[in-house]
Coordinates of C-alpha atoms and ligand atoms in Angstrom, one line a residue:
X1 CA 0.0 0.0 0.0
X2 CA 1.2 3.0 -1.1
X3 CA 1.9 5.5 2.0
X4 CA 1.6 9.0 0.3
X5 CA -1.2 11.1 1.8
X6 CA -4.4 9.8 -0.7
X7 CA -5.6 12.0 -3.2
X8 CA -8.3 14.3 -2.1
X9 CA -10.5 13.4 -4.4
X10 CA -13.0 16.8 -5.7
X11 CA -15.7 16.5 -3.3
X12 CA -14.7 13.9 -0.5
X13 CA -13.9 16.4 1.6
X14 CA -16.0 19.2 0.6
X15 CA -19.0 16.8 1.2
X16 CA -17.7 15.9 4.7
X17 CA -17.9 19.5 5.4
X18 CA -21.3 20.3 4.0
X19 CA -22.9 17.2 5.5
X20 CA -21.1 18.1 8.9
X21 CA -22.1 22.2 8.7
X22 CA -25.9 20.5 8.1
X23 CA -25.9 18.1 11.0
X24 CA -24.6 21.4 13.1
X25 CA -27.5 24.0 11.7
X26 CA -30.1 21.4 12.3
X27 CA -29.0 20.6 15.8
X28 CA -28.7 24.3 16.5
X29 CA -32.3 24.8 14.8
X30 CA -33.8 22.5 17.9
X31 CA -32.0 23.8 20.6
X32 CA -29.1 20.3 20.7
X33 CA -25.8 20.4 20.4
X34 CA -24.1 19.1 17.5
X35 CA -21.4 17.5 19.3
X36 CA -24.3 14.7 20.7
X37 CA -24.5 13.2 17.3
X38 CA -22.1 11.0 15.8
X39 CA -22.0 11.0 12.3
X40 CA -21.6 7.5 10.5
X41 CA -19.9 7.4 7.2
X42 CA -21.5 4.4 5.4
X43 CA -18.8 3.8 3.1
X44 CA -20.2 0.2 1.7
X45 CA -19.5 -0.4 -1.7
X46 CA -16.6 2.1 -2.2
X47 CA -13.1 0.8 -2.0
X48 CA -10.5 2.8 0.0
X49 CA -9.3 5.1 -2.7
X50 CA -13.2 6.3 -1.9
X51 CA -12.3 6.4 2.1
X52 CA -8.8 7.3 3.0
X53 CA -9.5 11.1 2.0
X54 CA -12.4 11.0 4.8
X55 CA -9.6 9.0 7.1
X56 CA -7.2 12.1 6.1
X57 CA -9.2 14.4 6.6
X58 CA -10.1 13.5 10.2
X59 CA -13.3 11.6 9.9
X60 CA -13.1 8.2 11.9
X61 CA -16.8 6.3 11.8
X62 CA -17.7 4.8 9.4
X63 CA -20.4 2.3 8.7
X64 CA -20.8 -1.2 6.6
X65 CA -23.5 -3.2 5.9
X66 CA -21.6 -6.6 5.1
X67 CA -18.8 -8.6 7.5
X68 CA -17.0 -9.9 4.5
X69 CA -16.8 -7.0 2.6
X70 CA -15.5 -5.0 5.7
X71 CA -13.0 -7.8 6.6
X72 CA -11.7 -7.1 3.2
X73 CA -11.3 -3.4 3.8
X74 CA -10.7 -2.5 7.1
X75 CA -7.9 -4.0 8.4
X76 CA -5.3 -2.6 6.1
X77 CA -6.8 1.1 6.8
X78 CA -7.1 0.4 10.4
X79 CA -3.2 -0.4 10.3
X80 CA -3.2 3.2 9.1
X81 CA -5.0 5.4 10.9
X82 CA -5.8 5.2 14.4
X83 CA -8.9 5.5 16.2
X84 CA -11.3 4.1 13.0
X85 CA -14.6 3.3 14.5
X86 CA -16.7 0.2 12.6
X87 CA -20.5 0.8 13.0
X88 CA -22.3 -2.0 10.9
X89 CA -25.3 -1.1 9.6
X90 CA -28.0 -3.4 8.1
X91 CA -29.3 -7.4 8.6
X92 CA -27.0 -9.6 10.0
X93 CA -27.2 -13.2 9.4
X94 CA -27.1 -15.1 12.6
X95 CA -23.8 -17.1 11.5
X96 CA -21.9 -14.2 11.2
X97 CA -22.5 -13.1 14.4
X98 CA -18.9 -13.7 15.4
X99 CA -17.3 -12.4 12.7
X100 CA -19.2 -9.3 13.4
X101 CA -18.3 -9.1 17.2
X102 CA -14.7 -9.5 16.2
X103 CA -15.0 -6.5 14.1
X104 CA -17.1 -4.2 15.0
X105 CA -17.5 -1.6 17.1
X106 CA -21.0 -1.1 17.2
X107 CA -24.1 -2.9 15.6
X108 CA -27.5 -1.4 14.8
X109 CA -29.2 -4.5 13.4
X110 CA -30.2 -6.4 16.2
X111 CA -33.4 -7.6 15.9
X112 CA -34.4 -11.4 16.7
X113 CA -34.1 -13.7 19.0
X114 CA -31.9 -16.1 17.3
X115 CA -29.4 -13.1 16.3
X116 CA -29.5 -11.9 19.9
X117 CA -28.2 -15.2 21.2
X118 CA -25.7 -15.9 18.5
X119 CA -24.7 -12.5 19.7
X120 CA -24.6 -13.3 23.4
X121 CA -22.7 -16.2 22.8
X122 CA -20.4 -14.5 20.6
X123 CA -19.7 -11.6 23.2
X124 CA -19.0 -14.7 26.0
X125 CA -16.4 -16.5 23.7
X126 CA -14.8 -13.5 22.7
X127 CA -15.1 -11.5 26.0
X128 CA -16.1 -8.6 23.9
X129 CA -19.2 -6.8 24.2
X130 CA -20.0 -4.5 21.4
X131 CA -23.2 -1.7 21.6
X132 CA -26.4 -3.0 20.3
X133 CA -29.3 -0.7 18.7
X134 CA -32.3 -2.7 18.2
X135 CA -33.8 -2.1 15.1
X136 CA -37.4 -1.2 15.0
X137 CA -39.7 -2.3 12.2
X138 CA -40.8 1.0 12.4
X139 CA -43.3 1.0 9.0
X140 CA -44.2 -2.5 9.4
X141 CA -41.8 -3.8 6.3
X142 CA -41.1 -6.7 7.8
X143 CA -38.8 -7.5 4.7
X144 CA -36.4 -4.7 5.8
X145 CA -35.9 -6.6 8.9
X146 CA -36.5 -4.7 12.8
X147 CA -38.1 -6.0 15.7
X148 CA -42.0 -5.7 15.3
X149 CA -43.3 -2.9 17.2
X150 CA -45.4 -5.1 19.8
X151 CA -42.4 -7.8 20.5
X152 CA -40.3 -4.6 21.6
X153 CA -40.7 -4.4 25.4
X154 CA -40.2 -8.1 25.1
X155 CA -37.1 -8.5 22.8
X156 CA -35.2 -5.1 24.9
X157 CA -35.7 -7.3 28.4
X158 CA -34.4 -10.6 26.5
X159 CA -31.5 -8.2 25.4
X160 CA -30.7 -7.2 29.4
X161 CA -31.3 -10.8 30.4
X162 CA -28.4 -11.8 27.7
X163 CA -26.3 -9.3 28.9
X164 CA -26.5 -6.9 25.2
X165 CA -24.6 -3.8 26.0
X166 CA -27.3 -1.7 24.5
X167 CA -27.2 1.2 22.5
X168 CA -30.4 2.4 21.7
X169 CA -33.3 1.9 18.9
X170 CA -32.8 2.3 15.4
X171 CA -35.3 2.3 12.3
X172 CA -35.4 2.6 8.3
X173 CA -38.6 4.7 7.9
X174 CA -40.4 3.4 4.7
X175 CA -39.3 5.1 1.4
X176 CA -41.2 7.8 -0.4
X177 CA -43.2 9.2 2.8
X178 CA -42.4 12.5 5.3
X179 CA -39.9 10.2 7.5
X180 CA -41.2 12.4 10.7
X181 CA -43.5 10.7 12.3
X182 CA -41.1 7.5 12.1
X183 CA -38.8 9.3 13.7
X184 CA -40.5 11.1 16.4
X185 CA -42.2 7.3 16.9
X186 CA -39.1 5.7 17.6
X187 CA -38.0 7.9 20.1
X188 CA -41.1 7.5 22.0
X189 CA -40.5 4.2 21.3
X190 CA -37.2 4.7 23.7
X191 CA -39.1 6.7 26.5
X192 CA -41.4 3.9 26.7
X193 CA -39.5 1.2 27.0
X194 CA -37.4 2.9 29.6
X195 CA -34.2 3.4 27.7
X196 CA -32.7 6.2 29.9
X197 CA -32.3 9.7 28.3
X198 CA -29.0 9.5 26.6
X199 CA -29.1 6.4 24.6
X200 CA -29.0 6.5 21.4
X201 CA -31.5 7.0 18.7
X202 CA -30.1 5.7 14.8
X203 CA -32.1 7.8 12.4
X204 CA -31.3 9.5 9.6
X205 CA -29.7 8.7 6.0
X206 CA -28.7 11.2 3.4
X207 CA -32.2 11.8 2.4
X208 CA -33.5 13.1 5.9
X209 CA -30.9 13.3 8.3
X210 CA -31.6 16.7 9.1
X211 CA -35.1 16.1 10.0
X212 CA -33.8 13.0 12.0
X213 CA -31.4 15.3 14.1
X214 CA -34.4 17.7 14.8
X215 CA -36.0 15.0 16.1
X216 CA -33.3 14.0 18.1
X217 CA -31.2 11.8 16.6
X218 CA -27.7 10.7 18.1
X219 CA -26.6 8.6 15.1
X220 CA -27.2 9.7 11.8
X221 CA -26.2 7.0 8.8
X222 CA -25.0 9.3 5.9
X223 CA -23.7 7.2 2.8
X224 CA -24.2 8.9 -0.6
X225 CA -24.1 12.4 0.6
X226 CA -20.6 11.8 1.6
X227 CA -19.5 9.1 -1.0
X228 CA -22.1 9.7 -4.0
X229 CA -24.1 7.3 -5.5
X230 CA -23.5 3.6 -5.0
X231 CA -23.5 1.2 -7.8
X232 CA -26.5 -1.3 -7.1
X233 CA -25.4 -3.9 -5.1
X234 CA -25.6 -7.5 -6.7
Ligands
PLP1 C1 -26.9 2.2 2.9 C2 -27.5 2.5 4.2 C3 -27.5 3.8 4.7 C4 -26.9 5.0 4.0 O1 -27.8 5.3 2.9 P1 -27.6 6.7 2.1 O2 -29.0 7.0 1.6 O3 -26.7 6.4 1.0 O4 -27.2 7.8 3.0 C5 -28.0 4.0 6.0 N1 -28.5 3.0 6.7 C6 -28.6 1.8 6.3 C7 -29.2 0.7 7.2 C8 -28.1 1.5 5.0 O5 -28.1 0.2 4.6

């Protein structure tokens, strides 16, 4: 790998800035401060000639929505740069639930039972316990994956029974509708199933992230805003 600093390709960096300045004005517009919400780069698809200028530049979390691909990626930037943080965003299949602990940092697919004892058992055998969002079918799509709204209260107390560091409630709002109301519903979502003031909420993708943030938002998942369009993945 070639050591020079990477190119700074026209835009990386200029989009990192613009997506950062909106995350601050929207915070500001609701009275939060910006420095609550962590922005995740979701760098899936795009090859490190497409990262390192956001690892140059500063940036350090990023997000990936497949363990193999990230496997493939990450370790030789990781050698890198210090500090990366690997948020993985998107369904995980209950055999890779080790390969993901390993990896990971932070997971904001967690939404079964059989996922959440792979997970457990995972955390034991590697005495690692990574930050768990539970995602919330919050449109009722149950092909999108997310714990059905009526299992919650049930599928967060399996979580503290198992020992799930958790991390808060994340949702996909269904495409092609005002995302608000999603968003406002999944952190009531939160209140009412206790999760204290201060965990997190995963809302937000380059289509509505500002609305998320308004709505309180800590993480907000931010891939082709940064990046630009992804080739459809096969
Ligand atoms: C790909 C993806 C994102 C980022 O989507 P953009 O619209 O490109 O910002 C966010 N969250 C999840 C779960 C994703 O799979």
């Amino acid at each position: 790998m070639n050591d020079a600093a990477p190119d700074i390709g026209p835009g990386a960096v200029t989009r990192l800035e613009a997506v950062e300045h909106r995350i601050q004005r929207a915070a500001r517009i609701a009275g939060r401060n910006a420095d609550e919400i962590t922005l995740v780069a979701i760098s899936k698809t795009h090859d490190a000639a497409a990262i390192e200028p956001l690892l140059h530049a500063g940036h350090r979390v990023f997000g990936e929505n497949r363990v193999q691909e990230a496997q493939e990626k990450w370790p030789a930037m990781r050698a890198r740069y210090e500090g990366v943080k690997l948020h993985l965003v998107g369904q995980l299949q209950s055999n890779k639930a080790e390969d993901a602990a390993a990896l990971f940092d932070c997971i904001h697919s967690l939404d079964r039972n059989s996922l959440l004892k792979a997970l457990a058992k995972a955390f034991d055998k590697l005495d690692r316990r990574v930050p768990c969002f539970v995602q919330v079918d919050i449109g009722d799509e149950p092909q999108k994956g997310g714990c059905p709204i009526p299992e919650l209260p049930a599928f967060l107390e399996r979580a503290r029974l198992a020992d799930i560091p958790l991390a808060g409630l994340m949702c996909v709002p269904p495409q092609g509708i005002e995302p608000a109301p999603f968003f406002a519903l999944l952190d009531k979502l939160a209140r009412d199933n206790g999760l204290e003031t201060g965990t997190g909420l995963s809302m937000g993708m380059s289509g509505d992230f500002e609305t998320a943030v308004k709505l309180g938002a800590t993480h907000v998942r931010v891939g082709s805003a940064l990046f630009g369009e992804r080739p459809a993945q096969g």
